[in-house]
mmCIF file of C-alpha atoms and ligand atoms in Angstrom:
data_model
loop_
_atom_site.group_PDB
_atom_site.id
_atom_site.type_symbol
_atom_site.label_atom_id
_atom_site.label_comp_id
_atom_site.label_asym_id
_atom_site.label_seq_id
_atom_site.Cartn_x
_atom_site.Cartn_y
_atom_site.Cartn_z
ATOM 1 C CA MET H 1 27.078 15.206 28.612
ATOM 2 C CA THR H 2 26.726 15.686 24.862
ATOM 3 C CA SER H 3 29.614 14.556 22.705
ATOM 4 C CA ARG H 4 30.485 18.196 22.022
ATOM 5 C CA ASP H 5 31.453 18.413 25.690
ATOM 6 C CA ILE H 6 33.749 15.387 25.761
ATOM 7 C CA PRO H 7 37.265 16.834 26.021
ATOM 8 C CA LEU H 8 39.595 15.786 23.243
ATOM 9 C CA ALA H 9 42.130 14.466 25.756
ATOM 10 C CA GLU H 10 39.530 11.945 27.019
ATOM 11 C CA ALA H 11 37.909 11.009 23.738
ATOM 12 C CA GLY H 12 38.486 7.788 21.822
ATOM 13 C CA GLY H 13 37.853 9.634 18.578
ATOM 14 C CA LEU H 14 37.673 13.048 16.984
ATOM 15 C CA LEU H 15 34.781 13.855 14.654
ATOM 16 C CA THR H 16 35.262 16.984 12.564
ATOM 17 C CA ILE H 17 32.355 18.489 10.633
ATOM 18 C CA ASP H 18 33.443 20.684 7.716
ATOM 19 C CA LEU H 19 30.788 23.393 7.644
ATOM 20 C CA SER H 20 32.190 25.151 4.594
ATOM 21 C CA ALA H 21 31.952 21.856 2.668
ATOM 22 C CA LEU H 22 28.359 21.464 3.897
ATOM 23 C CA ALA H 23 27.449 24.967 2.683
ATOM 24 C CA ALA H 24 29.288 24.440 -0.612
ATOM 25 C CA ASN H 25 27.488 21.126 -1.214
ATOM 26 C CA TYR H 26 24.102 22.722 -0.646
ATOM 27 C CA GLN H 27 24.927 25.593 -2.997
ATOM 28 C CA GLU H 28 26.276 23.231 -5.647
ATOM 29 C CA LEU H 29 23.054 21.193 -5.524
ATOM 30 C CA ALA H 30 20.934 24.358 -5.650
ATOM 31 C CA ARG H 31 22.900 25.453 -8.708
ATOM 32 C CA ARG H 32 22.482 22.073 -10.443
ATOM 33 C CA VAL H 33 18.711 21.882 -9.936
ATOM 34 C CA ALA H 34 17.839 25.501 -10.759
ATOM 35 C CA PRO H 35 15.292 26.742 -11.708
ATOM 36 C CA ALA H 36 13.796 24.227 -9.241
ATOM 37 C CA ALA H 37 14.197 25.280 -5.603
ATOM 38 C CA CYS H 38 16.399 23.233 -3.298
ATOM 39 C CA ALA H 39 15.257 22.204 0.182
ATOM 40 C CA ALA H 40 17.456 20.453 2.754
ATOM 41 C CA VAL H 41 16.556 17.228 4.543
ATOM 42 C CA VAL H 42 17.803 17.357 8.144
ATOM 43 C CA LYS H 43 16.051 14.352 9.707
ATOM 44 C CA GLY H 44 18.016 12.017 11.975
ATOM 45 C CA ASP H 45 19.986 14.857 13.617
ATOM 46 C CA ALA H 46 20.985 16.048 10.136
ATOM 47 C CA TYR H 47 22.120 12.542 9.160
ATOM 48 C CA GLY H 48 24.147 12.282 12.350
ATOM 49 C CA ILE H 49 26.276 15.381 11.900
ATOM 50 C CA GLY H 50 24.264 17.481 14.377
ATOM 51 C CA LEU H 51 21.074 19.418 13.713
ATOM 52 C CA ALA H 52 22.131 22.711 15.277
ATOM 53 C CA THR H 53 25.327 23.159 13.292
ATOM 54 C CA ALA H 54 23.837 21.811 10.079
ATOM 55 C CA ALA H 55 20.615 23.825 10.140
ATOM 56 C CA THR H 56 22.189 27.217 10.766
ATOM 57 C CA THR H 57 24.885 26.573 8.162
ATOM 58 C CA LEU H 58 22.325 25.487 5.560
ATOM 59 C CA TRP H 59 20.133 28.511 6.294
ATOM 60 C CA GLN H 60 23.129 30.793 5.818
ATOM 61 C CA ALA H 61 23.902 28.953 2.571
ATOM 62 C CA GLY H 62 20.429 29.872 1.312
ATOM 63 C CA ALA H 63 18.150 26.954 2.243
ATOM 64 C CA ARG H 64 14.646 28.090 3.203
ATOM 65 C CA SER H 65 12.636 24.822 3.137
ATOM 66 C CA PHE H 66 13.554 21.924 5.420
ATOM 67 C CA PHE H 67 12.308 18.381 5.905
ATOM 68 C CA VAL H 68 12.436 16.378 9.127
ATOM 69 C CA ALA H 69 10.914 12.980 9.908
ATOM 70 C CA LEU H 70 9.342 13.661 13.290
ATOM 71 C CA LEU H 71 7.554 16.395 15.169
ATOM 72 C CA SER H 72 10.255 16.473 17.856
ATOM 73 C CA GLU H 73 12.828 17.190 15.147
ATOM 74 C CA GLY H 74 10.622 19.920 13.710
ATOM 75 C CA ARG H 75 10.296 21.564 17.092
ATOM 76 C CA ALA H 76 14.076 21.544 17.602
ATOM 77 C CA LEU H 77 14.568 22.968 14.120
ATOM 78 C CA ARG H 78 12.020 25.713 14.709
ATOM 79 C CA ASP H 79 13.996 26.861 17.772
ATOM 80 C CA LEU H 80 17.041 27.221 15.510
ATOM 81 C CA LEU H 81 15.373 28.714 12.434
ATOM 82 C CA PRO H 82 12.399 30.965 13.259
ATOM 83 C CA ASP H 83 11.655 31.787 9.601
ATOM 84 C CA ALA H 84 12.198 28.441 7.838
ATOM 85 C CA GLU H 85 9.477 26.441 6.108
ATOM 86 C CA ILE H 86 9.518 23.089 7.931
ATOM 87 C CA PHE H 87 7.811 19.914 6.727
ATOM 88 C CA VAL H 88 7.387 16.840 8.930
ATOM 89 C CA LEU H 89 7.540 13.749 6.721
ATOM 90 C CA ASN H 90 6.267 10.917 8.889
ATOM 91 C CA GLY H 91 2.694 12.144 8.989
ATOM 92 C CA LEU H 92 0.292 13.593 11.494
ATOM 93 C CA PHE H 93 0.159 11.390 14.592
ATOM 94 C CA PRO H 94 -3.162 11.627 16.482
ATOM 95 C CA GLY H 95 -3.187 14.337 19.138
ATOM 96 C CA THR H 96 -0.221 16.280 17.796
ATOM 97 C CA GLU H 97 -2.160 18.900 15.801
ATOM 98 C CA THR H 98 -1.724 21.710 18.335
ATOM 99 C CA ALA H 99 2.038 21.252 18.404
ATOM 100 C CA TYR H 100 2.121 21.795 14.637
ATOM 101 C CA GLN H 101 0.321 25.067 15.167
ATOM 102 C CA ASP H 102 2.434 26.142 18.154
ATOM 103 C CA HIS H 103 5.680 25.670 16.248
ATOM 104 C CA ASP H 104 4.408 26.633 12.798
ATOM 105 C CA LEU H 105 5.253 23.239 11.272
ATOM 106 C CA ARG H 106 3.686 21.724 8.171
ATOM 107 C CA PRO H 107 2.517 18.143 8.421
ATOM 108 C CA VAL H 108 2.963 15.955 5.366
ATOM 109 C CA LEU H 109 -0.453 14.294 5.159
ATOM 110 C CA GLY H 110 -0.538 10.870 3.581
ATOM 111 C CA SER H 111 -3.832 9.206 4.464
ATOM 112 C CA ALA H 112 -7.533 10.050 4.539
ATOM 113 C CA PRO H 113 -7.691 10.014 8.372
ATOM 114 C CA GLU H 114 -4.727 12.389 8.570
ATOM 115 C CA ILE H 115 -6.392 14.789 6.127
ATOM 116 C CA GLU H 116 -9.642 14.621 8.083
ATOM 117 C CA ARG H 117 -7.911 15.332 11.366
ATOM 118 C CA TRP H 118 -6.137 18.363 9.889
ATOM 119 C CA GLN H 119 -9.457 19.579 8.431
ATOM 120 C CA HIS H 120 -11.189 19.266 11.795
ATOM 121 C CA PHE H 121 -8.315 20.953 13.575
ATOM 122 C CA CYS H 122 -8.307 23.918 11.150
ATOM 123 C CA GLU H 123 -12.072 24.186 11.555
ATOM 124 C CA ARG H 124 -11.814 24.099 15.335
ATOM 125 C CA ILE H 125 -9.138 26.809 15.559
ATOM 126 C CA GLY H 126 -10.768 28.849 12.797
ATOM 127 C CA GLU H 127 -7.565 29.029 10.843
ATOM 128 C CA ALA H 128 -6.688 27.370 7.534
ATOM 129 C CA ARG H 129 -3.150 26.179 8.194
ATOM 130 C CA PRO H 130 -1.098 24.914 5.239
ATOM 131 C CA ALA H 131 -0.055 21.274 4.957
ATOM 132 C CA ALA H 132 1.681 19.101 2.378
ATOM 133 C CA LEU H 133 0.174 16.104 0.642
ATOM 134 C CA HIS H 134 2.138 12.898 0.071
ATOM 135 C CA VAL H 135 1.105 10.636 -2.781
ATOM 136 C CA ASP H 136 2.558 7.153 -3.093
ATOM 137 C CA THR H 137 3.706 6.279 -6.601
ATOM 138 C CA GLY H 138 5.604 3.059 -5.955
ATOM 139 C CA MET H 139 7.302 3.109 -2.588
ATOM 140 C CA ASN H 140 4.348 1.595 -0.703
ATOM 141 C CA ARG H 141 5.441 3.253 2.493
ATOM 142 C CA LEU H 142 3.645 6.529 3.266
ATOM 143 C CA GLY H 143 1.258 8.538 1.125
ATOM 144 C CA LEU H 144 -2.171 8.411 -0.471
ATOM 145 C CA THR H 145 -2.857 6.052 -3.342
ATOM 146 C CA PRO H 146 -3.139 7.832 -6.692
ATOM 147 C CA ALA H 147 -6.900 7.161 -6.621
ATOM 148 C CA GLU H 148 -7.193 8.819 -3.193
ATOM 149 C CA ALA H 149 -5.180 11.768 -4.511
ATOM 150 C CA VAL H 150 -7.615 12.182 -7.410
ATOM 151 C CA HIS H 151 -10.428 12.206 -4.873
ATOM 152 C CA VAL H 152 -8.696 14.948 -2.846
ATOM 153 C CA ALA H 153 -8.123 16.974 -6.037
ATOM 154 C CA GLU H 154 -11.804 16.764 -6.907
ATOM 155 C CA GLY H 155 -12.795 18.009 -3.471
ATOM 156 C CA ARG H 156 -10.073 20.606 -3.164
ATOM 157 C CA ASP H 157 -12.486 23.529 -2.829
ATOM 158 C CA GLU H 158 -13.913 21.965 0.330
ATOM 159 C CA LEU H 159 -10.575 20.896 1.764
ATOM 160 C CA GLY H 160 -10.570 23.757 4.266
ATOM 161 C CA PHE H 161 -6.818 24.366 4.302
ATOM 162 C CA PRO H 162 -4.226 25.305 1.671
ATOM 163 C CA LEU H 163 -1.851 22.745 0.192
ATOM 164 C CA SER H 164 1.662 24.118 0.264
ATOM 165 C CA LEU H 165 3.310 21.094 -1.380
ATOM 166 C CA LEU H 166 2.480 17.937 -3.275
ATOM 167 C CA MET H 167 5.152 15.281 -2.936
ATOM 168 C CA SER H 168 6.057 11.703 -3.752
ATOM 169 C CA HIS H 169 9.221 9.687 -3.186
ATOM 170 C CA LEU H 170 11.348 7.675 -5.627
ATOM 171 C CA ALA H 171 12.102 4.063 -4.691
ATOM 172 C CA CYS H 172 15.009 3.431 -7.077
ATOM 173 C CA ALA H 173 16.542 6.825 -7.891
ATOM 174 C CA ASP H 174 20.012 5.404 -7.164
ATOM 175 C CA GLU H 175 19.532 3.059 -10.153
ATOM 176 C CA PRO H 176 18.827 5.475 -13.020
ATOM 177 C CA ASP H 177 17.870 2.679 -15.433
ATOM 178 C CA HIS H 178 15.371 1.008 -13.132
ATOM 179 C CA PRO H 179 11.968 0.960 -14.881
ATOM 180 C CA LEU H 180 10.179 2.024 -11.685
ATOM 181 C CA ASN H 181 11.666 5.539 -12.032
ATOM 182 C CA ALA H 182 9.925 6.314 -15.316
ATOM 183 C CA ARG H 183 6.674 4.820 -14.012
ATOM 184 C CA GLN H 184 6.761 6.932 -10.854
ATOM 185 C CA LEU H 185 7.597 10.035 -12.906
ATOM 186 C CA GLU H 186 4.658 9.464 -15.213
ATOM 187 C CA ASP H 187 2.225 8.844 -12.348
ATOM 188 C CA PHE H 188 3.453 11.838 -10.378
ATOM 189 C CA ARG H 189 3.166 14.103 -13.430
ATOM 190 C CA ALA H 190 -0.436 13.061 -13.928
ATOM 191 C CA ILE H 191 -1.290 13.698 -10.273
ATOM 192 C CA ALA H 192 0.566 17.025 -10.135
ATOM 193 C CA ALA H 193 -1.492 18.193 -13.117
ATOM 194 C CA LEU H 194 -4.602 17.815 -10.933
ATOM 195 C CA PHE H 195 -3.189 20.290 -8.392
ATOM 196 C CA PRO H 196 -2.472 23.464 -10.352
ATOM 197 C CA GLY H 197 -0.745 26.155 -8.315
ATOM 198 C CA VAL H 198 0.637 23.680 -5.755
ATOM 199 C CA ARG H 199 4.423 23.200 -5.712
ATOM 200 C CA ALA H 200 5.451 19.661 -6.632
ATOM 201 C CA SER H 201 8.407 17.679 -5.255
ATOM 202 C CA LEU H 202 9.621 14.209 -6.263
ATOM 203 C CA SER H 203 13.402 13.973 -5.986
ATOM 204 C CA ASN H 204 15.789 13.061 -3.197
ATOM 205 C CA SER H 205 19.567 13.458 -3.731
ATOM 206 C CA ALA H 206 19.817 10.750 -6.372
ATOM 207 C CA GLY H 207 16.908 12.272 -8.290
ATOM 208 C CA ALA H 208 18.320 15.780 -7.890
ATOM 209 C CA LEU H 209 21.634 14.703 -9.438
ATOM 210 C CA GLY H 210 19.965 13.197 -12.495
ATOM 211 C CA ASP H 211 17.487 13.999 -15.255
ATOM 212 C CA PRO H 212 15.918 17.469 -14.723
ATOM 213 C CA ALA H 213 12.523 16.004 -15.672
ATOM 214 C CA TYR H 214 12.439 14.665 -12.107
ATOM 215 C CA HIS H 215 13.097 18.016 -10.430
ATOM 216 C CA PHE H 216 9.637 19.679 -10.545
ATOM 217 C CA ASP H 217 9.429 22.755 -8.254
ATOM 218 C CA LEU H 218 11.386 21.618 -5.207
ATOM 219 C CA VAL H 219 14.029 18.935 -4.692
ATOM 220 C CA ARG H 220 14.696 17.313 -1.297
ATOM 221 C CA PRO H 221 18.346 16.251 -1.042
ATOM 222 C CA GLY H 222 19.766 14.820 2.167
ATOM 223 C CA ILE H 223 22.730 12.494 1.736
ATOM 224 C CA ALA H 224 24.415 14.480 -1.072
ATOM 225 C CA VAL H 225 24.460 17.592 1.121
ATOM 226 C CA TYR H 226 26.399 15.621 3.758
ATOM 227 C CA GLY H 227 28.989 14.361 1.282
ATOM 228 C CA GLY H 228 27.513 10.889 0.734
ATOM 229 C CA ARG H 229 27.252 9.224 -2.635
ATOM 230 C CA PRO H 230 23.623 8.717 -3.674
ATOM 231 C CA ARG H 231 24.366 7.095 -7.023
ATOM 232 C CA ALA H 232 27.340 5.227 -8.459
ATOM 233 C CA ASP H 233 27.411 7.160 -11.751
ATOM 234 C CA VAL H 234 27.871 10.569 -10.076
ATOM 235 C CA ALA H 235 30.890 11.552 -7.963
ATOM 236 C CA PRO H 236 30.052 12.570 -4.399
ATOM 237 C CA LEU H 237 30.273 16.269 -3.509
ATOM 238 C CA ARG H 238 32.777 17.432 -0.886
ATOM 239 C CA PRO H 239 33.292 15.236 2.196
ATOM 240 C CA VAL H 240 31.744 16.813 5.290
ATOM 241 C CA VAL H 241 32.767 14.323 7.964
ATOM 242 C CA ARG H 242 36.276 13.464 9.082
ATOM 243 C CA LEU H 243 36.738 10.718 11.672
ATOM 244 C CA GLU H 244 39.975 10.052 13.519
ATOM 245 C CA LEU H 245 40.401 7.387 16.168
ATOM 246 C CA ARG H 246 42.886 7.420 19.003
ATOM 247 C CA ILE H 247 45.625 4.818 19.165
ATOM 248 C CA ALA H 248 45.276 3.427 22.690
ATOM 249 C CA ARG H 249 48.059 0.890 22.448
ATOM 250 C CA ILE H 250 50.676 -0.498 20.098
ATOM 251 C CA ARG H 251 51.695 -4.108 20.561
ATOM 252 C CA HIS H 252 53.854 -6.755 18.977
ATOM 253 C CA VAL H 253 52.228 -9.983 17.861
ATOM 254 C CA HIS H 254 54.228 -13.124 17.099
ATOM 255 C CA GLU H 255 53.766 -15.041 13.885
ATOM 256 C CA GLY H 256 50.941 -17.558 14.308
ATOM 257 C CA GLU H 257 49.212 -15.666 17.133
ATOM 258 C CA THR H 258 45.696 -14.382 16.677
ATOM 259 C CA VAL H 259 44.175 -10.947 17.322
ATOM 260 C CA GLY H 260 40.780 -10.221 18.850
ATOM 261 C CA TYR H 261 37.518 -12.100 19.402
ATOM 262 C CA GLY H 262 37.173 -15.470 17.774
ATOM 263 C CA GLY H 263 40.849 -15.462 16.832
ATOM 264 C CA ALA H 264 39.597 -14.303 13.438
ATOM 265 C CA HIS H 265 42.950 -12.802 12.440
ATOM 266 C CA THR H 266 46.151 -14.853 12.427
ATOM 267 C CA ALA H 267 49.473 -13.024 12.117
ATOM 268 C CA ILE H 268 51.360 -14.508 9.162
ATOM 269 C CA ARG H 269 54.526 -12.607 10.148
ATOM 270 C CA PRO H 270 55.842 -10.887 13.291
ATOM 271 C CA SER H 271 53.488 -7.899 13.406
ATOM 272 C CA ARG H 272 52.926 -4.538 15.020
ATOM 273 C CA VAL H 273 49.319 -3.828 15.782
ATOM 274 C CA ALA H 274 47.692 -0.519 16.721
ATOM 275 C CA ILE H 275 44.654 -0.849 18.959
ATOM 276 C CA LEU H 276 42.261 2.037 18.304
ATOM 277 C CA SER H 277 39.875 3.281 20.981
ATOM 278 C CA ALA H 278 36.540 2.978 19.140
ATOM 279 C CA GLY H 279 34.276 0.150 18.090
ATOM 280 C CA TYR H 280 30.756 -0.740 17.137
ATOM 281 C CA ALA H 281 29.346 1.159 20.129
ATOM 282 C CA ASP H 282 30.685 4.235 18.348
ATOM 283 C CA GLY H 283 28.896 3.366 15.127
ATOM 284 C CA ILE H 284 31.762 1.654 13.352
ATOM 285 C CA PRO H 285 30.036 -1.253 11.649
ATOM 286 C CA ARG H 286 31.114 -4.668 12.879
ATOM 287 C CA LEU H 287 31.152 -5.732 9.248
ATOM 288 C CA ALA H 288 34.026 -3.279 8.580
ATOM 289 C CA GLY H 289 36.270 -5.765 10.417
ATOM 290 C CA ALA H 290 38.322 -8.509 8.820
ATOM 291 C CA SER H 291 39.176 -12.198 9.110
ATOM 292 C CA ASP H 292 41.836 -14.429 7.628
ATOM 293 C CA LEU H 293 39.460 -15.115 4.752
ATOM 294 C CA CYS H 294 38.039 -11.667 4.132
ATOM 295 C CA PRO H 295 39.748 -8.254 4.228
ATOM 296 C CA GLY H 296 37.997 -5.342 5.914
ATOM 297 C CA ALA H 297 38.169 -1.576 5.821
ATOM 298 C CA GLU H 298 41.352 0.487 6.106
ATOM 299 C CA ALA H 299 42.666 3.266 8.311
ATOM 300 C CA VAL H 300 45.323 5.846 7.526
ATOM 301 C CA VAL H 301 48.133 5.798 10.087
ATOM 302 C CA ALA H 302 51.025 8.270 9.789
ATOM 303 C CA GLY H 303 50.060 8.900 6.178
ATOM 304 C CA HIS H 304 49.880 5.226 5.166
ATOM 305 C CA ARG H 305 46.868 3.048 4.484
ATOM 306 C CA CYS H 306 46.776 0.102 6.861
ATOM 307 C CA PRO H 307 44.275 -2.777 6.987
ATOM 308 C CA LEU H 308 41.884 -3.326 9.876
ATOM 309 C CA ILE H 309 42.479 -6.816 11.251
ATOM 310 C CA GLY H 310 40.220 -9.168 13.163
ATOM 311 C CA ARG H 311 36.764 -8.486 14.515
ATOM 312 C CA ILE H 312 35.668 -5.046 15.645
ATOM 313 C CA SER H 313 34.901 -5.017 19.383
ATOM 314 C CA MET H 314 32.405 -2.773 21.131
ATOM 315 C CA ASP H 315 35.015 -0.148 22.063
ATOM 316 C CA LEU H 316 38.217 -1.177 20.262
ATOM 317 C CA LEU H 317 39.516 -2.248 16.901
ATOM 318 C CA ALA H 318 42.889 -3.390 15.567
ATOM 319 C CA VAL H 319 44.986 -2.158 12.646
ATOM 320 C CA ASP H 320 48.098 -3.800 11.201
ATOM 321 C CA ILE H 321 50.871 -1.170 11.225
ATOM 322 C CA THR H 322 53.807 -3.534 10.636
ATOM 323 C CA ASP H 323 54.825 -1.663 7.490
ATOM 324 C CA ILE H 324 55.050 1.707 9.230
ATOM 325 C CA ALA H 325 58.338 2.935 10.685
ATOM 326 C CA GLU H 326 58.441 2.312 14.427
ATOM 327 C CA ASP H 327 59.116 5.914 15.378
ATOM 328 C CA ALA H 328 56.375 7.291 13.063
ATOM 329 C CA VAL H 329 53.503 6.457 15.389
ATOM 330 C CA ARG H 330 52.917 6.448 19.139
ATOM 331 C CA PRO H 331 50.049 5.694 21.499
ATOM 332 C CA GLY H 332 47.875 8.815 21.787
ATOM 333 C CA ASP H 333 48.211 9.598 18.064
ATOM 334 C CA PHE H 334 45.146 9.445 15.852
ATOM 335 C CA ALA H 335 44.428 7.147 12.905
ATOM 336 C CA THR H 336 41.997 8.287 10.211
ATOM 337 C CA LEU H 337 38.948 6.184 9.359
ATOM 338 C CA LEU H 338 37.140 8.813 7.242
ATOM 339 C CA GLY H 339 39.262 11.386 5.435
ATOM 340 C CA ASP H 340 42.793 11.373 3.980
ATOM 341 C CA GLY H 341 41.365 9.688 0.905
ATOM 342 C CA LEU H 342 39.174 7.193 2.782
ATOM 343 C CA THR H 343 35.614 7.913 1.695
ATOM 344 C CA LEU H 344 32.256 7.307 3.316
ATOM 345 C CA ASP H 345 31.268 5.366 0.230
ATOM 346 C CA ASN H 346 34.259 3.091 0.675
ATOM 347 C CA LEU H 347 33.680 2.387 4.359
ATOM 348 C CA ALA H 348 30.014 1.725 3.618
ATOM 349 C CA ARG H 349 30.853 -0.764 0.900
ATOM 350 C CA HIS H 350 33.363 -2.607 3.063
ATOM 351 C CA SER H 351 30.667 -2.808 5.720
ATOM 352 C CA ARG H 352 27.986 -4.000 3.311
ATOM 353 C CA THR H 353 25.843 -0.987 4.147
ATOM 354 C CA ILE H 354 25.132 2.495 2.781
ATOM 355 C CA ASP H 355 26.556 5.953 3.496
ATOM 356 C CA TYR H 356 23.323 6.887 5.266
ATOM 357 C CA GLU H 357 23.725 4.208 7.912
ATOM 358 C CA ILE H 358 27.369 5.093 8.583
ATOM 359 C CA LEU H 359 26.507 8.768 9.102
ATOM 360 C CA THR H 360 23.375 8.287 11.197
ATOM 361 C CA SER H 361 25.227 5.810 13.437
ATOM 362 C CA LEU H 362 28.163 8.121 14.190
ATOM 363 C CA GLY H 363 28.857 7.716 17.875
ATOM 364 C CA ARG H 364 28.128 9.936 20.832
ATOM 365 C CA ARG H 365 31.485 9.308 22.503
ATOM 366 C CA TYR H 366 33.618 11.295 20.111
ATOM 367 C CA HIS H 367 34.938 14.772 20.694
ATOM 368 C CA ARG H 368 33.025 16.706 18.052
ATOM 369 C CA ARG H 369 34.152 19.902 16.483
ATOM 370 C CA SER H 370 33.261 22.031 13.486
ATOM 371 C CA ALA H 371 35.874 23.322 11.106
HETATM 372 C C1 PLP V 401 15.119 10.954 3.557
HETATM 373 C C2 PLP V 401 14.240 11.487 2.490
HETATM 374 C C3 PLP V 401 14.752 12.325 1.492
HETATM 375 C C4 PLP V 401 16.237 12.584 1.326
HETATM 376 O O1 PLP V 401 16.809 11.469 0.712
HETATM 377 P P1 PLP V 401 18.366 11.418 0.310
HETATM 378 O O2 PLP V 401 18.489 10.147 -0.431
HETATM 379 O O3 PLP V 401 19.131 11.432 1.578
HETATM 380 O O4 PLP V 401 18.642 12.623 -0.517
HETATM 381 C C5 PLP V 401 13.861 12.903 0.591
HETATM 382 N N1 PLP V 401 12.526 12.639 0.671
HETATM 383 C C6 PLP V 401 12.011 11.807 1.595
HETATM 384 C C7 PLP V 401 10.554 11.541 1.600
HETATM 385 C C8 PLP V 401 12.845 11.189 2.520
HETATM 386 O O5 PLP V 401 12.332 10.345 3.429
#
């Protein structure tokens, strides 16, 4: 059973994906980076919102180039978008060459052995299939060293397949003043100059929302498309995800009693507590919880912001609703964790994590719907 099939009446939470906001965010980014082209990064099940809904919406909004992390994601995307240009970021794993051909996917090659294997494969099938080249300029994760890239440029005539993209990845784009940005830009410029006629791509969302010098021919935003906040100095685009959690139970707690595991919350007054039917097994970070010493995240109940109290359990969490009129809320109602003014950015900060991790952890037990 996929979460789409979980009936609302049974679900502990309701996850609503705003497809018009998703399309608007993509188009806003495309407008801001023009004349550079704007791809869409849809790895990780489109950052947790669902590949099928995201990909078709983004295609309709005008996206033509897509990035995924893994071959399996590329294959699923190809089934949805027969005419898209699809790049697979994590490299060419041995033995997967034929699958790239079968599904018309472009591997992002980032090491000499990967390049060699693609060369041999193209030779064997008698077809020069395009691939992208990844050059590392400071991330030290994937990609050729600049020296290796120079070597490839020098031997480009004998490469045996066309390069459809040259890319690198920024390590600190969310900190515009970090000196590594300028260094990566300079190195990437120098390398791109060695590959005339090949499209160049350096920027993720944070880079796309900043200095146009970083845009080159194609930008690769992910998180900004999904309403996350890639950098503190730029407001996020429209929220795409709304998360509401069901109130399973409302109970009275006497002054001095504790709530939840570890007795981490002590009631300092006679309290009313709403127990919501979702927890860390649904992707709500345990660190979003609270203790007597440290406040946690908030939920909106009957239009009012209320604090989460105590530790978050696997399937439940507690909210203090003492200040809400007794007849305003009943078991079965929903409390909002994302939406009604509660942002992804805010929940992430309370949980000492980032928007990306909140989105990609969104649970499989919610009733999901698109709006
Ligand atoms: C994930 C990823 C992106 C998108 O990054 P965002 O910060 O979500 O915009 C772009 N390029 C590469 C190489 C990535 O791995």
